[in-house]
PDB file of C-alpha atoms and ligand atoms in Angstrom:
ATOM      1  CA  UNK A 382       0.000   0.000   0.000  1.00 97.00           C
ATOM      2  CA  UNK A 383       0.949   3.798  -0.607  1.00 98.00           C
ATOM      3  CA  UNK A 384       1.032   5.924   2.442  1.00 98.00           C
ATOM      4  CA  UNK A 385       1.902   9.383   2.558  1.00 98.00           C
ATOM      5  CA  UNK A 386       2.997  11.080   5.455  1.00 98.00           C
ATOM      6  CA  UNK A 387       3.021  14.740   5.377  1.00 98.00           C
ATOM      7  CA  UNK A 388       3.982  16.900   7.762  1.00 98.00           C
ATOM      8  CA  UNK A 389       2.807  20.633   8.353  1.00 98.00           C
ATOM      9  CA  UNK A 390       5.427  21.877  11.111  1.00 98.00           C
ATOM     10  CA  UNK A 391       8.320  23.858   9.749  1.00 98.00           C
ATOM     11  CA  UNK A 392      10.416  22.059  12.644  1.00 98.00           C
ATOM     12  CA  UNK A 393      11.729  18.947  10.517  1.00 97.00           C
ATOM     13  CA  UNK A 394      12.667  16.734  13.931  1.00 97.00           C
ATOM     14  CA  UNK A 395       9.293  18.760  15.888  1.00 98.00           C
ATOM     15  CA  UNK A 396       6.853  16.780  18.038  1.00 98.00           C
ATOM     16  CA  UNK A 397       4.425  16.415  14.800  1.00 98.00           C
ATOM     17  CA  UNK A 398       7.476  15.079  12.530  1.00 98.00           C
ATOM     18  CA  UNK A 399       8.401  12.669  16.186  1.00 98.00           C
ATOM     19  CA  UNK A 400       4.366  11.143  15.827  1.00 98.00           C
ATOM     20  CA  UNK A 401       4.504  11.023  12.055  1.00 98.00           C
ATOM     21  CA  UNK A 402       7.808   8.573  12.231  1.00 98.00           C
ATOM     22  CA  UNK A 403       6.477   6.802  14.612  1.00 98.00           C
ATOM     23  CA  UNK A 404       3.321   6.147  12.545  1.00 98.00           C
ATOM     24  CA  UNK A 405       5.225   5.420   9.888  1.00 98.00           C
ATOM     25  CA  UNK A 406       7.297   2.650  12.052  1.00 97.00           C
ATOM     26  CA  UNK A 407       4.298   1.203  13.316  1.00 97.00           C
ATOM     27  CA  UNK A 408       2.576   0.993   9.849  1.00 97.00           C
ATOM     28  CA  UNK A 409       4.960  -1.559   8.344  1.00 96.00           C
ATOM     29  CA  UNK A 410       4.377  -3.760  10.935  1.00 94.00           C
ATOM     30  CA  UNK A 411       0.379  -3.852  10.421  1.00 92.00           C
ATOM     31  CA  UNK A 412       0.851  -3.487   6.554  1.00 95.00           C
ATOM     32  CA  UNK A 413       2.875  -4.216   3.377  1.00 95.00           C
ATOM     33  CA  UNK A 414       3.540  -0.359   3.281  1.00 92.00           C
ATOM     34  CA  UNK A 415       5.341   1.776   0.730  1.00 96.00           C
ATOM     35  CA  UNK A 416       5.817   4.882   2.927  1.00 97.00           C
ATOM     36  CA  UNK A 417       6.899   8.262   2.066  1.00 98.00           C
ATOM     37  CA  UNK A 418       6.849  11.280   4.474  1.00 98.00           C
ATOM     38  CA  UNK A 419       6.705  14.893   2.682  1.00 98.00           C
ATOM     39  CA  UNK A 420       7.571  18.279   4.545  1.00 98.00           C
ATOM     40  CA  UNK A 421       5.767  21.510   3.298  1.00 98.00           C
ATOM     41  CA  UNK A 422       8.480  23.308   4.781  1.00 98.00           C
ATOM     42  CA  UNK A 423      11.392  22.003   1.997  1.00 98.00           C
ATOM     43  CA  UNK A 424       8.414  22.500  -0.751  1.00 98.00           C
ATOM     44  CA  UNK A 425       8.697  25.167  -3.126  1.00 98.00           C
ATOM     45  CA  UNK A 426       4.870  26.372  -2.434  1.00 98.00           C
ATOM     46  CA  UNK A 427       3.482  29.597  -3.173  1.00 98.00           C
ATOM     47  CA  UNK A 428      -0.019  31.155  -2.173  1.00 98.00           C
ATOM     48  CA  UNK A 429      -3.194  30.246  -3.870  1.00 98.00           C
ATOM     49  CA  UNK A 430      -3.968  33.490  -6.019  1.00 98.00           C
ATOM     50  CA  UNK A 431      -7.725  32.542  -6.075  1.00 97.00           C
ATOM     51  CA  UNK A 432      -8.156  32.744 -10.073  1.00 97.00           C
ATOM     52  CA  UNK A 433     -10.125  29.569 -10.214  1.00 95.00           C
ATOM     53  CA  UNK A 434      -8.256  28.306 -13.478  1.00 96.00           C
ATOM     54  CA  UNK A 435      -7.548  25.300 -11.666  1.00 96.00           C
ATOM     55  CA  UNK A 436     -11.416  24.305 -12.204  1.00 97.00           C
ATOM     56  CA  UNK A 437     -11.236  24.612 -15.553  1.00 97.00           C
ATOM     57  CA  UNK A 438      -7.408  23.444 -16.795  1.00 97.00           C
ATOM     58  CA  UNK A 439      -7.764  20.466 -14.417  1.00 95.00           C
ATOM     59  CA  UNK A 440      -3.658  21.961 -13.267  1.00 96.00           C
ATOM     60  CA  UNK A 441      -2.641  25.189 -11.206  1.00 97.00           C
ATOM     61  CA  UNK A 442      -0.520  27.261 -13.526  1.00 97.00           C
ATOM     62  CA  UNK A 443       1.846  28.383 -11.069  1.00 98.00           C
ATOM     63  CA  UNK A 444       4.943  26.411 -11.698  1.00 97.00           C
ATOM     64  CA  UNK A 445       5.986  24.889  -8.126  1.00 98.00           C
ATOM     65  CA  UNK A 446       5.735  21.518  -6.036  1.00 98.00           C
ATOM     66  CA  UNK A 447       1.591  21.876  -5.240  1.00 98.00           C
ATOM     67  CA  UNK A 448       0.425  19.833  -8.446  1.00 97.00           C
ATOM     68  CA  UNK A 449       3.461  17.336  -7.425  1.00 98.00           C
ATOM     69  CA  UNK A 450       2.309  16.913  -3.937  1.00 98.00           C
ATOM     70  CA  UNK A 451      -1.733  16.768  -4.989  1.00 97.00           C
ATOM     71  CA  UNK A 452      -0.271  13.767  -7.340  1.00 96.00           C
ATOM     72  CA  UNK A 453       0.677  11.971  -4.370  1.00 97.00           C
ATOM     73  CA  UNK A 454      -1.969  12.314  -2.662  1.00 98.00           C
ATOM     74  CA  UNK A 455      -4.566  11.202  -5.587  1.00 95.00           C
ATOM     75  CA  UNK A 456      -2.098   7.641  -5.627  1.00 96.00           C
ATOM     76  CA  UNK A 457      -1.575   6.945  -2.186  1.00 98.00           C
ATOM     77  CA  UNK A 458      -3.763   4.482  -0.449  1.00 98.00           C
ATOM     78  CA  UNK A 459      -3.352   6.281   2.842  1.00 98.00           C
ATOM     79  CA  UNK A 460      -2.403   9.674   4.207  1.00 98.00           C
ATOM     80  CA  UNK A 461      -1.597  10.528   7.334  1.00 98.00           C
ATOM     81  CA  UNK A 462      -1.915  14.903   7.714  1.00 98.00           C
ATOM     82  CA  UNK A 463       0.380  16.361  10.882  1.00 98.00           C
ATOM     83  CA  UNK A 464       0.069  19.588  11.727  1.00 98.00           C
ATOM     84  CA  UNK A 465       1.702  22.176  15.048  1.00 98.00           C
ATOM     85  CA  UNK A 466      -1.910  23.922  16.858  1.00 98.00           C
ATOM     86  CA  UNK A 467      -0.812  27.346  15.260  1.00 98.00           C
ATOM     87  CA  UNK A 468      -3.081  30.276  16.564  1.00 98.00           C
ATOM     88  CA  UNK A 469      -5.942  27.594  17.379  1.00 98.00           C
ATOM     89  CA  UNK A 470      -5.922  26.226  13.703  1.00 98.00           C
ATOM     90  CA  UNK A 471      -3.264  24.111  11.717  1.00 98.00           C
ATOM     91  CA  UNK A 472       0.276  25.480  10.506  1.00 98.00           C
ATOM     92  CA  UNK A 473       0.493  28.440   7.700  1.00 98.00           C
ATOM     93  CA  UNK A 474       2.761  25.916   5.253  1.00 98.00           C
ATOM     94  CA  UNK A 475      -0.446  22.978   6.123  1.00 98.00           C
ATOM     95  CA  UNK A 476      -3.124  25.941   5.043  1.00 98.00           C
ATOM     96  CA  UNK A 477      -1.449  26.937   2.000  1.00 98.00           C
ATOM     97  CA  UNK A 478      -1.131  23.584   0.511  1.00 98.00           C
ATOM     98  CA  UNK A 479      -4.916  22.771   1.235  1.00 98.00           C
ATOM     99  CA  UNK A 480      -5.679  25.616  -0.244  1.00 98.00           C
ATOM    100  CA  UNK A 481      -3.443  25.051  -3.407  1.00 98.00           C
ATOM    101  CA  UNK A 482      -4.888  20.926  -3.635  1.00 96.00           C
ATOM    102  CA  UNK A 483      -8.307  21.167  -4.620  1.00 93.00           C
ATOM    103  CA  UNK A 484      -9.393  18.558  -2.217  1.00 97.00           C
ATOM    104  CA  UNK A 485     -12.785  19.137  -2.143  1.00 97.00           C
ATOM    105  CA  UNK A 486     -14.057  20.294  -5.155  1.00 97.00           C
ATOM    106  CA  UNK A 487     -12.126  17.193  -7.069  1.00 96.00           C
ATOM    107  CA  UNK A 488     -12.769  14.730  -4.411  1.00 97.00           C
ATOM    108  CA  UNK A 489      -9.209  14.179  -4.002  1.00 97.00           C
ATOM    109  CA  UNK A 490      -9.328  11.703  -1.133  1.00 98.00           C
ATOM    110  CA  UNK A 491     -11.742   9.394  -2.504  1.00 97.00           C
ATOM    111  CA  UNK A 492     -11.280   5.797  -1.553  1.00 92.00           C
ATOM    112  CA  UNK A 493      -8.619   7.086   0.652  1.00 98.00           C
ATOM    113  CA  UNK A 494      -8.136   6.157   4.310  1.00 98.00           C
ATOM    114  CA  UNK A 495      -7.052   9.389   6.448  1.00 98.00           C
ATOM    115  CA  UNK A 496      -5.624  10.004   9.538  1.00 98.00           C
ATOM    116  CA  UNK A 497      -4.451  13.264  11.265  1.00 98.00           C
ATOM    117  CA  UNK A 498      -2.317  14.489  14.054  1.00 98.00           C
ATOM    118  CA  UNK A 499      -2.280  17.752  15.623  1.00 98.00           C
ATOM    119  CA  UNK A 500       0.045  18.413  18.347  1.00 98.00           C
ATOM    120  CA  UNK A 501      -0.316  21.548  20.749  1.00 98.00           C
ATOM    121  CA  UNK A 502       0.992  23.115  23.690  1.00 98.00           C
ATOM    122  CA  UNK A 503      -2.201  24.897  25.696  1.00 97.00           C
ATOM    123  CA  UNK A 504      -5.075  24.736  24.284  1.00 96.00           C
ATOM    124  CA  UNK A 505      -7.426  24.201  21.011  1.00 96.00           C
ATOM    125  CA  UNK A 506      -5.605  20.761  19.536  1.00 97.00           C
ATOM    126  CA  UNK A 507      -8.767  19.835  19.049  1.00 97.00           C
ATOM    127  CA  UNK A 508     -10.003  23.076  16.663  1.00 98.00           C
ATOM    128  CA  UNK A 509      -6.866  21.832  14.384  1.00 98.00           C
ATOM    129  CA  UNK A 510      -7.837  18.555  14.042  1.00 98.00           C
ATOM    130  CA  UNK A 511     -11.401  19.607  13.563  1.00 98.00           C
ATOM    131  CA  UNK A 512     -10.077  21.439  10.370  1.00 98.00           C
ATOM    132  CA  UNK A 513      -8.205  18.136   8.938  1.00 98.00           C
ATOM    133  CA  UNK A 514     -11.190  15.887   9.852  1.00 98.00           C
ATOM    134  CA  UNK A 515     -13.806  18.527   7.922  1.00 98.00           C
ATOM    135  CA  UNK A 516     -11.425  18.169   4.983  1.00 98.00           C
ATOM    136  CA  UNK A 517     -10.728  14.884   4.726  1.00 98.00           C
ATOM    137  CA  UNK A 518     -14.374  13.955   4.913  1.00 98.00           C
ATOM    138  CA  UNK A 519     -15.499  16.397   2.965  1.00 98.00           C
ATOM    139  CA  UNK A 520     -13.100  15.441   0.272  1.00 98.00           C
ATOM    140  CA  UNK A 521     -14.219  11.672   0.365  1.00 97.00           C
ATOM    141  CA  UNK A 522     -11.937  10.292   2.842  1.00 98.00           C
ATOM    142  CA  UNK A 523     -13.103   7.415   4.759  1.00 98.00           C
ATOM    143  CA  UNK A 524     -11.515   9.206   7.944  1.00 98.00           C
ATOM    144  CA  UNK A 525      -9.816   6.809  10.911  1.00 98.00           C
ATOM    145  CA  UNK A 526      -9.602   9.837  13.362  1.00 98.00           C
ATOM    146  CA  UNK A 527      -7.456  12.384  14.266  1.00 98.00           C
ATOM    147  CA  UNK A 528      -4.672  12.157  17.057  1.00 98.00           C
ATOM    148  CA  UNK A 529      -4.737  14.849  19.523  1.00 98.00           C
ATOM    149  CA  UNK A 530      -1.383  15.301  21.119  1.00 98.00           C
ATOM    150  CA  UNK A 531      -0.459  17.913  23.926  1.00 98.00           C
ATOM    151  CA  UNK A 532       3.268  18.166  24.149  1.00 98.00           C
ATOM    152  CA  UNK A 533       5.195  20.189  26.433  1.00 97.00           C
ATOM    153  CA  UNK A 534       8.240  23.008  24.816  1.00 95.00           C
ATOM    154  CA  UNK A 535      11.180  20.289  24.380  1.00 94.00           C
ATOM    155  CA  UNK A 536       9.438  17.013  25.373  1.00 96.00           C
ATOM    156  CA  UNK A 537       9.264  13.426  23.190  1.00 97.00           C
ATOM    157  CA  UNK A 538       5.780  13.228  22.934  1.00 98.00           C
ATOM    158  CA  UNK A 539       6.506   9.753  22.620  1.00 97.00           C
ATOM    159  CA  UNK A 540       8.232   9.194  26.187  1.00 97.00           C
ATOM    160  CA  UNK A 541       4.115  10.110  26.893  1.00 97.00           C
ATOM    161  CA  UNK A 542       2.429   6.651  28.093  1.00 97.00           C
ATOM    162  CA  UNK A 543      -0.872   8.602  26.865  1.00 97.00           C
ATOM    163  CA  UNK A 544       0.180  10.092  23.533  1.00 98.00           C
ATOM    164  CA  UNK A 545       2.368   6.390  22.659  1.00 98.00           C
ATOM    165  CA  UNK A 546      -1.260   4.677  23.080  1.00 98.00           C
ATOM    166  CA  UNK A 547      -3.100   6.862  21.235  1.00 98.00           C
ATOM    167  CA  UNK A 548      -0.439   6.491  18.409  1.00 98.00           C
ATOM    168  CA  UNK A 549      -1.021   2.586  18.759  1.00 98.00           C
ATOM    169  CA  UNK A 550      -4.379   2.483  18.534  1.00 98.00           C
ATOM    170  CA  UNK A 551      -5.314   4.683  15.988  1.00 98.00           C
ATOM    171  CA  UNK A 552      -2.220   3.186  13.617  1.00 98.00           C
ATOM    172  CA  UNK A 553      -4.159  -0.369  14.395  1.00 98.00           C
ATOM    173  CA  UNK A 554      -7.947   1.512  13.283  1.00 98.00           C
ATOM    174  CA  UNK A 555      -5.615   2.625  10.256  1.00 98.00           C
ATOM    175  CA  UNK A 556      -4.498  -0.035   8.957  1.00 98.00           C
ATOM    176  CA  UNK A 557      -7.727  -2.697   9.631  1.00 98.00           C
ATOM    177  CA  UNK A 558      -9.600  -0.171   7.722  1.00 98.00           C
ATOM    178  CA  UNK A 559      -7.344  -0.352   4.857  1.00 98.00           C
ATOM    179  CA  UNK A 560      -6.914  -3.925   4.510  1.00 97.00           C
ATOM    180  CA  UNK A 561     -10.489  -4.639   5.095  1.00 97.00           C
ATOM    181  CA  UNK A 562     -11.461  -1.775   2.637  1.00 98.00           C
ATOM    182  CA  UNK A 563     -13.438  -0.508   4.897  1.00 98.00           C
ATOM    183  CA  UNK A 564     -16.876   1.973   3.827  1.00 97.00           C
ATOM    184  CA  UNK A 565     -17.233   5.311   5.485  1.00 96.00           C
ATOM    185  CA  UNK A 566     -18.962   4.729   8.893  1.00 96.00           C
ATOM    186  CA  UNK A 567     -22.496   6.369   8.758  1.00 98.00           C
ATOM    187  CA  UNK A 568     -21.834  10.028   9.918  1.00 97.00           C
ATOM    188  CA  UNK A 569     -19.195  10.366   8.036  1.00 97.00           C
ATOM    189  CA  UNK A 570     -21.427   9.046   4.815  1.00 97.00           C
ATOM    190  CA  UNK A 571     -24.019  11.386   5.422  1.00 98.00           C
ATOM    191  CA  UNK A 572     -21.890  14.165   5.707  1.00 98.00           C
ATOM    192  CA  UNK A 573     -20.052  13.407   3.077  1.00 98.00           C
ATOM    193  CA  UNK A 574     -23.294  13.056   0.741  1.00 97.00           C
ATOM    194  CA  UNK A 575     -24.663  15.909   1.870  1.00 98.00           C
ATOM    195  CA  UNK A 576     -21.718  18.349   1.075  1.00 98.00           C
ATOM    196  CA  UNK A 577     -20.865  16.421  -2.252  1.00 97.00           C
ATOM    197  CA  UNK A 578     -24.906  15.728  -3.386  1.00 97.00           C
ATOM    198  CA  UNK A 579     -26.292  18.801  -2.382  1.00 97.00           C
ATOM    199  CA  UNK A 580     -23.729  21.435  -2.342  1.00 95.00           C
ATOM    200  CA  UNK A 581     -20.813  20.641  -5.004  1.00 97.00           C
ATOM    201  CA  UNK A 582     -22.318  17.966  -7.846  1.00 97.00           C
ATOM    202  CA  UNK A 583     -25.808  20.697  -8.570  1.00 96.00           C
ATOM    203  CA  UNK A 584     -23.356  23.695  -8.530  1.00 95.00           C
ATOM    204  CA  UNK A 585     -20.432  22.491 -11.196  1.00 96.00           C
ATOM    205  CA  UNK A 586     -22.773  20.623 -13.217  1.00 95.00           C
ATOM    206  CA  UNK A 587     -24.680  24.130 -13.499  1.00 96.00           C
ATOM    207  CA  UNK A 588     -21.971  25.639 -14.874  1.00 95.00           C
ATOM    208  CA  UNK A 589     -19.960  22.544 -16.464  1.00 95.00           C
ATOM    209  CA  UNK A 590     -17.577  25.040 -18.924  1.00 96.00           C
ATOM    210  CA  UNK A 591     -16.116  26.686 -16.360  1.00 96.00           C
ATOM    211  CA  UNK A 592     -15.376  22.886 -14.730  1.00 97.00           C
ATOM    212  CA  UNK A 593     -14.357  21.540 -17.366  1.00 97.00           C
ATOM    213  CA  UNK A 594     -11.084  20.369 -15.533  1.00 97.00           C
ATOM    214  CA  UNK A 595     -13.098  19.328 -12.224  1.00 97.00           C
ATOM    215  CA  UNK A 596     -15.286  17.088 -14.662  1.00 97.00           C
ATOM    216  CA  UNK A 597     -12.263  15.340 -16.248  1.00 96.00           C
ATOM    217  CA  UNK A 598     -10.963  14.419 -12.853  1.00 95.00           C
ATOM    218  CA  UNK A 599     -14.261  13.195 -11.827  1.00 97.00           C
ATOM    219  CA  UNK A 600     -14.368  10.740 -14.935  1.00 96.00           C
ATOM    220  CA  UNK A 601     -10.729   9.667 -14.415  1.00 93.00           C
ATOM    221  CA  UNK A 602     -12.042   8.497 -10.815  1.00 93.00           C
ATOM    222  CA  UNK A 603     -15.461   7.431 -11.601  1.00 94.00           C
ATOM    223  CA  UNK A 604     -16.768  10.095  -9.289  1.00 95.00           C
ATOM    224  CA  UNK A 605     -19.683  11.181  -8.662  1.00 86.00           C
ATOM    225  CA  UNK A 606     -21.477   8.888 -12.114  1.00 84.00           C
ATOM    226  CA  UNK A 607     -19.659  10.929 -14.081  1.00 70.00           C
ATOM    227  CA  UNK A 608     -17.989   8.398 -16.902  1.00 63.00           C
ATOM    228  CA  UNK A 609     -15.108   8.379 -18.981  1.00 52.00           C
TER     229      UNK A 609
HETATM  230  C1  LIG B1452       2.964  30.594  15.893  1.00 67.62           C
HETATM  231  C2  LIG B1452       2.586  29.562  16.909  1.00 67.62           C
HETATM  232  C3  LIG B1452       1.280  29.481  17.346  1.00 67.62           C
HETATM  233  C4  LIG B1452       0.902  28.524  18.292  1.00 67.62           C
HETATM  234  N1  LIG B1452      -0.407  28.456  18.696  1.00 67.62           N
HETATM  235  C5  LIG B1452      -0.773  27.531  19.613  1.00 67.62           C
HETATM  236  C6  LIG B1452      -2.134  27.440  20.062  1.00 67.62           C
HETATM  237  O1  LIG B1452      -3.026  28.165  19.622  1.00 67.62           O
HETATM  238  N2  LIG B1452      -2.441  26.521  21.022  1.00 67.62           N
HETATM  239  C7  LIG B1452      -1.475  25.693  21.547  1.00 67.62           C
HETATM  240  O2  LIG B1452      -1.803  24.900  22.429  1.00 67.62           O
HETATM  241  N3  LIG B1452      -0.200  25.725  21.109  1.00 67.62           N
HETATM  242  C8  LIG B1452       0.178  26.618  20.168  1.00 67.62           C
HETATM  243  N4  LIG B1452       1.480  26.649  19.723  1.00 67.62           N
HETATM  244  C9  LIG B1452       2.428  25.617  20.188  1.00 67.62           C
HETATM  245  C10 LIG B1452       2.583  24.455  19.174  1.00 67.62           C
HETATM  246  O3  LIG B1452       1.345  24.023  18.690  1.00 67.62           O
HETATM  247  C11 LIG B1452       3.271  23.252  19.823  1.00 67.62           C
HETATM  248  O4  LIG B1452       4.486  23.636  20.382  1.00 67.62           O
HETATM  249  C12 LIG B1452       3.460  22.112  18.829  1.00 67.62           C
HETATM  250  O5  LIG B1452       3.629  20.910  19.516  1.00 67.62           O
HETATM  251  C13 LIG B1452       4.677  22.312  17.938  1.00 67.62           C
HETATM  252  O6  LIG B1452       4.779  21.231  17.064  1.00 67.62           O
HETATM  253  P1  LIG B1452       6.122  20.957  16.218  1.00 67.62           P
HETATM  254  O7  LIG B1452       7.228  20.688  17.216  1.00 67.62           O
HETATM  255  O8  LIG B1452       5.814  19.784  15.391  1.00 67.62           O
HETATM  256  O9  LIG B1452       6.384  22.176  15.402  1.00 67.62           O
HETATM  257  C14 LIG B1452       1.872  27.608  18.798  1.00 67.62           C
HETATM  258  C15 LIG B1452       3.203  27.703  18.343  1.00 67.62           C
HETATM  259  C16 LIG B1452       3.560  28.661  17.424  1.00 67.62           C
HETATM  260  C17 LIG B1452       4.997  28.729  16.944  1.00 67.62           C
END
């Protein structure tokens, strides 16, 4: 299996990078996995400039490592998203590349199984996980939960009885769900039909010119009953 590993902090050996190896560890012994883990910060990653040619081309024109990384993502079989709490929300280099992936408008994670990690000092872990969960399920993710992790300045959050357990167990959730091929539990599938069925499909297949590039990805996927 593909996993991807990609890590938001712009601290390389950080407590987020710390849980992300150790995920990584853990995963080949559950799996046959192929791992790779990617850090934004060493990306050459501009802004999104919001002029929506993405939609239509299929392809953001600005010439960096976003289309690269989306690539990735669209071929692995899992991805695991780490991200620092910064200012009660996930990392500045973690928000630019969502915004420069078109998750959710091309249904990038479908058939993928997602997991996230947030790490924080104080307070509001959970508000930066909430953001990964919303856009892994509302991409089509079939979501295995986020790990919450508080870690002190300096500290292994690893040499943490709590935060090594949580690790376990969600890696063990992880990886079941993959092998299994597991369907979207039924929150998640309502959720998820909701946001696609009511608010995306009606609204690009309105307009299906300036999609044109959305609707190609769609096909390629089999998204959506849209067919090649
Ligand atoms: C700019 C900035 C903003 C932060 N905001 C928060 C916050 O809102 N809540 C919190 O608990 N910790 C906050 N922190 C602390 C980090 O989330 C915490 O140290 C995290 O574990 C760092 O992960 P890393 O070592 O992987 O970079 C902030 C740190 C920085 C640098």
């Amino acid at each position: 299996m593909n996993v991807l590993l990609i890590n938001g902090s712009p601290r390389k050996n950080g407590a987020t990078a710390k849980i992300l190896a150790e995920i990584e560890h853990r995963l080949t012994e559950h799996i046959q996995a192929n791992c790779e883990l990617v850090n934004i910060s060493e990306l050459d990653l501009e802004f999104c400039r919001g002029c929506s040619g993405c939609y239509r081309t299929g392809a953001c024109f600005i010439p960096d490592n976003a289309e690269n990384l989306s690539g990735k993502i669209a071929r692995a079989d899992i991805v695991v998203f780490g991200s620092p709490t910064y200012v009660s929300g996930i990392s500045g280099q973690m928000k630019t590349f969502v915004d420069r992936g078109h998750f959710v408008i091309e249904q990038l994670l479908t058939d993928t199984y997602t997991l996230s990690v947030v790490t924080y000092e104080n307070a509001d872990g959970s508000s930066a996980a909430g953001i990964l969960e919303k856009l892994c399920i509302f991409s089509g993710a079939v979501h295995c939960g986020n790990i919450t992790a508080r870690v002190s300045p300096g500290q292994n959050p690893l040499a943490v009885r709590r935060i090594e357990k949580k690790v376990a167990a969600a890696v063990k959730r992880l990886s079941r769900a993959a092998l299994r091929r597991k369907k979207r539990n039924l929150v998640q599938a309502i959720i998820h039909s909701a946001v696609f069925n009511i608010g995306i499909k009606p609204f690009i297949l309105k307009k299906p010119d300036a999609y044109t590039g959305v609707l190609e990805h769609w096909k390629k996927r089999g998204i959506g009953g849209v067919s090649v």
